[in-house]
PDB file of C-alpha atoms in Angstrom:
ATOM      1  CA  MET A 549      -0.102  -0.051  -0.052  1.00 44.00           C
ATOM      2  CA  GLU A 550       1.422   3.394  -1.061  1.00 58.00           C
ATOM      3  CA  LEU A 551       1.794   5.742   1.992  1.00 65.00           C
ATOM      4  CA  ALA A 552       0.124   8.630  -0.027  1.00 67.00           C
ATOM      5  CA  TYR A 553      -2.959   6.280   0.263  1.00 78.00           C
ATOM      6  CA  TYR A 554      -3.322   7.049   3.843  1.00 87.00           C
ATOM      7  CA  SER A 555      -3.942  10.935   3.235  1.00 93.00           C
ATOM      8  CA  ASP A 556      -7.538   9.860   2.082  1.00 93.00           C
ATOM      9  CA  TYR A 557      -8.223   8.913   5.827  1.00 94.00           C
ATOM     10  CA  ALA A 558      -7.804  12.543   6.551  1.00 97.00           C
ATOM     11  CA  VAL A 559     -10.143  13.748   3.828  1.00 97.00           C
ATOM     12  CA  ARG A 560     -12.760  11.240   4.617  1.00 96.00           C
ATOM     13  CA  LEU A 561     -12.765  12.275   8.264  1.00 97.00           C
ATOM     14  CA  VAL A 562     -12.928  15.906   7.592  1.00 98.00           C
ATOM     15  CA  ASN A 563     -15.746  15.677   5.195  1.00 97.00           C
ATOM     16  CA  THR A 564     -18.116  14.042   7.578  1.00 97.00           C
ATOM     17  CA  GLU A 565     -19.182  17.359   8.611  1.00 96.00           C
ATOM     18  CA  GLU A 566     -20.285  20.220   6.614  1.00 93.00           C
ATOM     19  CA  PRO A 567     -20.311  23.310   9.043  1.00 90.00           C
ATOM     20  CA  ALA A 568     -22.035  25.831   6.537  1.00 88.00           C
ATOM     21  CA  ARG A 569     -25.062  23.535   6.365  1.00 89.00           C
ATOM     22  CA  GLY A 570     -25.020  22.422   9.932  1.00 91.00           C
ATOM     23  CA  LYS A 571     -24.603  18.753   8.782  1.00 94.00           C
ATOM     24  CA  ASP A 572     -22.606  16.212  10.913  1.00 96.00           C
ATOM     25  CA  ALA A 573     -22.665  12.528   9.642  1.00 96.00           C
ATOM     26  CA  LEU A 574     -20.398  11.412  12.488  1.00 96.00           C
ATOM     27  CA  THR A 575     -23.073  10.560  15.018  1.00 95.00           C
ATOM     28  CA  SER A 576     -22.511   6.753  15.892  1.00 96.00           C
ATOM     29  CA  VAL A 577     -20.206   4.095  16.317  1.00 96.00           C
ATOM     30  CA  GLN A 578     -21.235   2.611  12.922  1.00 95.00           C
ATOM     31  CA  ALA A 579     -20.453   5.957  11.223  1.00 96.00           C
ATOM     32  CA  VAL A 580     -16.958   5.879  12.751  1.00 96.00           C
ATOM     33  CA  ARG A 581     -16.286   2.139  11.739  1.00 95.00           C
ATOM     34  CA  GLU A 582     -17.267   2.966   8.133  1.00 94.00           C
ATOM     35  CA  LEU A 583     -14.348   5.526   8.019  1.00 94.00           C
ATOM     36  CA  PHE A 584     -12.010   2.630   8.501  1.00 90.00           C
ATOM     37  CA  GLY A 585     -12.977   1.178   5.046  1.00 85.00           C
ATOM     38  CA  ALA A 586     -11.338  -2.303   4.517  1.00 76.00           C
ATOM     39  CA  ASN A 587      -9.498  -2.057   7.839  1.00 75.00           C
ATOM     40  CA  GLN A 588     -12.109  -4.056   9.623  1.00 78.00           C
ATOM     41  CA  GLN A 589      -9.691  -5.171  12.489  1.00 80.00           C
ATOM     42  CA  ALA A 590      -9.248  -1.552  13.472  1.00 81.00           C
ATOM     43  CA  ALA A 591     -12.716  -0.583  13.071  1.00 87.00           C
ATOM     44  CA  ARG A 592     -13.896  -3.247  15.546  1.00 89.00           C
ATOM     45  CA  ARG A 593     -11.987  -1.415  18.295  1.00 89.00           C
ATOM     46  CA  THR A 594     -14.453   1.514  18.135  1.00 93.00           C
ATOM     47  CA  THR A 595     -16.647   2.354  21.115  1.00 94.00           C
ATOM     48  CA  ASP A 596     -19.071   5.099  21.904  1.00 96.00           C
ATOM     49  CA  ALA A 597     -16.236   7.190  23.347  1.00 96.00           C
ATOM     50  CA  ASP A 598     -14.492   7.445  19.963  1.00 96.00           C
ATOM     51  CA  VAL A 599     -17.446   9.266  18.469  1.00 97.00           C
ATOM     52  CA  THR A 600     -16.364  12.269  20.456  1.00 97.00           C
ATOM     53  CA  ARG A 601     -12.821  11.694  20.192  1.00 97.00           C
ATOM     54  CA  PHE A 602     -13.148  11.522  16.237  1.00 97.00           C
ATOM     55  CA  ARG A 603     -15.018  14.766  16.116  1.00 98.00           C
ATOM     56  CA  SER A 604     -11.913  16.417  18.102  1.00 97.00           C
ATOM     57  CA  VAL A 605      -9.480  14.989  15.771  1.00 98.00           C
ATOM     58  CA  ARG A 606     -11.589  16.136  12.724  1.00 98.00           C
ATOM     59  CA  ALA A 607     -11.641  19.643  13.976  1.00 98.00           C
ATOM     60  CA  ARG A 608      -7.965  19.601  14.131  1.00 98.00           C
ATOM     61  CA  LEU A 609      -7.425  18.091  10.684  1.00 98.00           C
ATOM     62  CA  ARG A 610      -9.938  20.643   9.156  1.00 98.00           C
ATOM     63  CA  ALA A 611      -7.681  23.424  10.660  1.00 98.00           C
ATOM     64  CA  VAL A 612      -4.791  22.034   8.632  1.00 98.00           C
ATOM     65  CA  PHE A 613      -6.672  22.436   5.484  1.00 98.00           C
ATOM     66  CA  GLU A 614      -8.056  25.564   6.413  1.00 97.00           C
ATOM     67  CA  ALA A 615      -4.432  26.965   7.025  1.00 97.00           C
ATOM     68  CA  ALA A 616      -3.323  25.560   3.799  1.00 96.00           C
ATOM     69  CA  ASP A 617      -6.157  26.774   1.730  1.00 95.00           C
ATOM     70  CA  GLY A 618      -5.578  30.235   3.363  1.00 95.00           C
ATOM     71  CA  GLY A 619      -1.900  30.431   2.305  1.00 95.00           C
ATOM     72  CA  GLU A 620      -0.660  30.064   5.941  1.00 97.00           C
ATOM     73  CA  GLU A 621       1.936  27.402   5.136  1.00 96.00           C
ATOM     74  CA  THR A 622       3.786  27.447   8.250  1.00 97.00           C
ATOM     75  CA  LEU A 623       0.673  27.244  10.536  1.00 98.00           C
ATOM     76  CA  ALA A 624      -0.682  24.340   8.303  1.00 97.00           C
ATOM     77  CA  VAL A 625       2.768  22.504   9.076  1.00 97.00           C
ATOM     78  CA  ASP A 626       2.698  23.365  12.788  1.00 98.00           C
ATOM     79  CA  LEU A 627      -0.974  21.958  13.227  1.00 98.00           C
ATOM     80  CA  LEU A 628       0.023  18.919  11.353  1.00 97.00           C
ATOM     81  CA  ASN A 629       3.238  18.366  13.290  1.00 97.00           C
ATOM     82  CA  SER A 630       1.241  18.569  16.704  1.00 98.00           C
ATOM     83  CA  LEU A 631      -1.065  15.726  15.550  1.00 97.00           C
ATOM     84  CA  LEU A 632       1.987  13.741  14.365  1.00 95.00           C
ATOM     85  CA  LEU A 633       3.648  14.038  17.844  1.00 95.00           C
ATOM     86  CA  GLU A 634       0.369  13.216  19.579  1.00 94.00           C
ATOM     87  CA  PHE A 635      -0.505  10.341  17.489  1.00 92.00           C
ATOM     88  CA  PRO A 636       2.815   8.376  16.421  1.00 89.00           C
ATOM     89  CA  VAL A 637       3.210   5.548  14.051  1.00 82.00           C
ATOM     90  CA  SER A 638       5.854   3.027  13.207  1.00 76.00           C
ATOM     91  CA  PRO A 639       6.765   2.542   9.451  1.00 76.00           C
ATOM     92  CA  GLN A 640       7.195  -1.100   8.704  1.00 78.00           C
ATOM     93  CA  ILE A 641       7.948  -3.277   5.437  1.00 82.00           C
ATOM     94  CA  SER A 642       5.015  -5.444   4.918  1.00 76.00           C
ATOM     95  CA  GLY A 643       4.114  -8.161   2.185  1.00 75.00           C
ATOM     96  CA  HIS A 644       0.747  -9.415   3.844  1.00 65.00           C
ATOM     97  CA  ASP A 645      -0.431 -12.385   1.597  1.00 65.00           C
ATOM     98  CA  VAL A 646       0.022 -10.460  -1.766  1.00 66.00           C
ATOM     99  CA  ARG A 647       2.293 -12.229  -4.239  1.00 71.00           C
ATOM    100  CA  ASP A 648       3.951 -11.086  -7.392  1.00 71.00           C
ATOM    101  CA  GLU A 649       3.840 -13.230 -10.613  1.00 76.00           C
ATOM    102  CA  ASP A 650       6.942 -15.079  -9.443  1.00 77.00           C
ATOM    103  CA  GLY A 651       5.278 -15.856  -6.124  1.00 74.00           C
ATOM    104  CA  ARG A 652       7.288 -13.414  -4.079  1.00 83.00           C
ATOM    105  CA  PRO A 653       5.905 -11.211  -1.355  1.00 83.00           C
ATOM    106  CA  ASP A 654       4.964  -7.855  -2.928  1.00 77.00           C
ATOM    107  CA  TRP A 655       6.912  -5.797  -0.280  1.00 80.00           C
ATOM    108  CA  HIS A 656       5.678  -2.211   0.444  1.00 75.00           C
ATOM    109  CA  MET A 657       5.790   0.273   3.301  1.00 75.00           C
ATOM    110  CA  HIS A 658       3.027   0.055   5.663  1.00 71.00           C
ATOM    111  CA  LEU A 659       2.003   2.379   8.838  1.00 71.00           C
ATOM    112  CA  ALA A 660       1.907   0.272  11.827  1.00 67.00           C
ATOM    113  CA  ASP A 661      -0.154   2.092  14.621  1.00 62.00           C
ATOM    114  CA  HIS A 662       0.053   1.081  18.288  1.00 62.00           C
ATOM    115  CA  PRO A 663      -3.172   2.712  19.502  1.00 68.00           C
ATOM    116  CA  SER A 664      -4.643   2.911  22.905  1.00 78.00           C
ATOM    117  CA  ASN A 665      -8.024   3.316  21.223  1.00 89.00           C
ATOM    118  CA  ALA A 666      -9.604   3.578  17.749  1.00 91.00           C
ATOM    119  CA  THR A 667      -9.269   7.344  17.471  1.00 94.00           C
ATOM    120  CA  ALA A 668      -5.311   7.211  18.053  1.00 92.00           C
ATOM    121  CA  GLY A 669      -4.957   4.625  15.516  1.00 90.00           C
ATOM    122  CA  TYR A 670      -6.916   6.395  12.989  1.00 93.00           C
ATOM    123  CA  ALA A 671      -5.648   9.765  13.759  1.00 94.00           C
ATOM    124  CA  ALA A 672      -2.011   8.492  13.501  1.00 92.00           C
ATOM    125  CA  ILE A 673      -2.485   7.131   9.964  1.00 91.00           C
ATOM    126  CA  ALA A 674      -4.565  10.082   8.901  1.00 94.00           C
ATOM    127  CA  ALA A 675      -1.862  12.639   9.980  1.00 95.00           C
ATOM    128  CA  MET A 676       1.057  10.558   8.751  1.00 92.00           C
ATOM    129  CA  GLY A 677      -0.699  10.197   5.164  1.00 92.00           C
ATOM    130  CA  LEU A 678      -1.404  13.794   5.081  1.00 95.00           C
ATOM    131  CA  ALA A 679       2.057  14.600   5.993  1.00 94.00           C
ATOM    132  CA  PHE A 680       3.511  12.437   3.319  1.00 91.00           C
ATOM    133  CA  HIS A 681       1.194  14.210   0.782  1.00 92.00           C
ATOM    134  CA  LEU A 682       2.337  17.586   1.996  1.00 93.00           C
ATOM    135  CA  THR A 683       5.983  17.120   1.819  1.00 93.00           C
ATOM    136  CA  GLU A 684       5.628  15.228  -1.507  1.00 90.00           C
ATOM    137  CA  HIS A 685       3.176  17.706  -3.243  1.00 91.00           C
ATOM    138  CA  GLY A 686       3.517  20.933  -1.270  1.00 93.00           C
ATOM    139  CA  VAL A 687       0.953  22.721   1.174  1.00 94.00           C
ATOM    140  CA  ASP A 688      -0.903  24.260  -1.557  1.00 92.00           C
ATOM    141  CA  ARG A 689      -2.094  20.792  -2.704  1.00 93.00           C
ATOM    142  CA  LEU A 690      -4.351  20.816   0.447  1.00 95.00           C
ATOM    143  CA  GLY A 691      -7.645  22.577  -0.415  1.00 94.00           C
ATOM    144  CA  LEU A 692     -11.196  23.380   0.388  1.00 96.00           C
ATOM    145  CA  CYS A 693     -13.953  23.335  -1.967  1.00 95.00           C
ATOM    146  CA  GLU A 694     -14.789  26.836  -3.481  1.00 92.00           C
ATOM    147  CA  ALA A 695     -18.460  25.956  -4.314  1.00 91.00           C
ATOM    148  CA  SER A 696     -20.223  27.554  -1.371  1.00 86.00           C
ATOM    149  CA  PRO A 697     -21.398  26.379   0.993  1.00 90.00           C
ATOM    150  CA  CYS A 698     -19.589  23.125   0.489  1.00 92.00           C
ATOM    151  CA  ARG A 699     -16.089  23.682   1.835  1.00 93.00           C
ATOM    152  CA  ASN A 700     -15.213  19.886   1.769  1.00 95.00           C
ATOM    153  CA  ALA A 701     -11.651  19.059   1.998  1.00 96.00           C
ATOM    154  CA  TYR A 702      -9.708  17.656  -1.178  1.00 95.00           C
ATOM    155  CA  LEU A 703      -6.081  16.713  -2.127  1.00 95.00           C
ATOM    156  CA  ASP A 704      -5.059  18.453  -5.391  1.00 93.00           C
ATOM    157  CA  THR A 705      -3.490  15.776  -7.628  1.00 88.00           C
ATOM    158  CA  SER A 706      -3.678  17.747 -10.966  1.00 87.00           C
ATOM    159  CA  THR A 707      -0.709  18.266 -13.148  1.00 86.00           C
ATOM    160  CA  ASN A 708      -1.032  22.178 -12.957  1.00 87.00           C
ATOM    161  CA  ARG A 709      -2.283  22.672  -9.502  1.00 86.00           C
ATOM    162  CA  SER A 710      -5.576  23.982 -10.770  1.00 85.00           C
ATOM    163  CA  ARG A 711      -8.051  22.006  -8.737  1.00 90.00           C
ATOM    164  CA  ARG A 712     -10.583  24.323  -6.797  1.00 91.00           C
ATOM    165  CA  TYR A 713     -13.607  21.950  -5.977  1.00 93.00           C
ATOM    166  CA  CYS A 714     -14.091  18.737  -4.243  1.00 91.00           C
ATOM    167  CA  SER A 715     -15.887  17.070  -6.858  1.00 91.00           C
ATOM    168  CA  ASP A 716     -17.337  17.384 -10.528  1.00 88.00           C
ATOM    169  CA  ARG A 717     -20.666  17.871  -8.991  1.00 91.00           C
ATOM    170  CA  CYS A 718     -19.546  21.063  -7.101  1.00 93.00           C
ATOM    171  CA  ALA A 719     -17.398  22.245 -10.137  1.00 90.00           C
ATOM    172  CA  THR A 720     -20.529  22.089 -12.230  1.00 89.00           C
ATOM    173  CA  ARG A 721     -22.944  23.653  -9.754  1.00 85.00           C
ATOM    174  CA  ALA A 722     -20.371  26.807  -9.332  1.00 81.00           C
ATOM    175  CA  ASN A 723     -19.805  26.928 -13.124  1.00 80.00           C
ATOM    176  CA  VAL A 724     -23.691  27.162 -13.543  1.00 81.00           C
ATOM    177  CA  ALA A 725     -23.952  29.752 -10.776  1.00 72.00           C
ATOM    178  CA  ALA A 726     -21.241  31.951 -12.280  1.00 70.00           C
ATOM    179  CA  TYR A 727     -22.992  31.584 -15.855  1.00 73.00           C
ATOM    180  CA  ARG A 728     -26.295  32.704 -14.390  1.00 77.00           C
ATOM    181  CA  ALA A 729     -24.504  35.640 -12.528  1.00 74.00           C
ATOM    182  CA  ARG A 730     -22.962  36.776 -15.661  1.00 80.00           C
ATOM    183  CA  LYS A 731     -26.442  36.655 -17.536  1.00 78.00           C
ATOM    184  CA  ARG A 732     -27.845  38.744 -14.829  1.00 78.00           C
ATOM    185  CA  GLU A 733     -25.395  41.338 -15.027  1.00 76.00           C
ATOM    186  CA  GLU A 734     -25.548  41.494 -18.876  1.00 72.00           C
ATOM    187  CA  ALA A 735     -29.439  41.908 -18.413  1.00 71.00           C
ATOM    188  CA  GLU A 736     -29.105  44.582 -15.843  1.00 70.00           C
ATOM    189  CA  ARG A 737     -26.514  46.464 -18.032  1.00 72.00           C
ATOM    190  CA  THR A 738     -28.817  46.094 -21.029  1.00 74.00           C
ATOM    191  CA  GLY A 739     -31.624  47.474 -18.944  1.00 67.00           C
ATOM    192  CA  ARG A 740     -29.717  50.397 -17.777  1.00 68.00           C
ATOM    193  CA  SER A 741     -28.374  51.350 -21.306  1.00 66.00           C
ATOM    194  CA  ALA A 742     -32.038  51.070 -22.731  1.00 63.00           C
ATOM    195  CA  GLU A 743     -33.209  53.559 -19.896  1.00 65.00           C
ATOM    196  CA  THR A 744     -30.350  55.891 -20.827  1.00 67.00           C
ATOM    197  CA  ALA A 745     -31.111  55.794 -24.455  1.00 62.00           C
ATOM    198  CA  GLN A 746     -34.873  56.740 -23.964  1.00 63.00           C
ATOM    199  CA  PRO A 747     -35.619  60.443 -24.395  1.00 59.00           C
ATOM    200  CA  SER A 748     -37.017  62.054 -21.244  1.00 55.00           C
ATOM    201  CA  THR A 749     -40.383  63.511 -20.901  1.00 53.00           C
ATOM    202  CA  ALA A 750     -39.111  67.022 -21.266  1.00 51.00           C
ATOM    203  CA  ASP A 751     -37.168  66.293 -24.411  1.00 54.00           C
ATOM    204  CA  THR A 752     -40.296  64.777 -25.993  1.00 51.00           C
ATOM    205  CA  GLU A 753     -42.335  67.824 -25.133  1.00 54.00           C
ATOM    206  CA  ARG A 754     -39.888  70.089 -26.767  1.00 53.00           C
TER     207      ARG A 754
END
């Protein structure tokens, strides 16, 4: 498993909340377990107490994205470093049961966590994954969707660093809104021009 994959853990957790809409999907143990994806062993450690703990980590991860999105590079790094210190992991070489065509283990780097609870394990992996992405691609690759009121987190993997939205859906919605706004402005300008071109009552009487 590529280490960059772990950065998705951070994105998934941050996007369980939509602050501008007052929505929060992180309301149950099952919701927390679903964040682990295929890592069912880690998910089974989740308890009711982890719901609150996950929300706390989520707020701290969102703060990293907000700082990066706002151009506060040093702050983003400092916030992420504080998470890395609090939730450490141990990188290990792993082969699991995956074999290549010659029957040899498919060796790859794996992040082994040693958590006291499910939150610590998830936070450690999410923070380390985000750190790898940040140092590999740059702080400006961490963004928040510009399609109001979305503000979901995303990782920009585009070749020209041009991503501005979390999904195609948000990009389409933003483009449609911008198009309609331009049409309204054009209509207003046309209306004002027509009013200016009309002769006044006094001019007509003369």
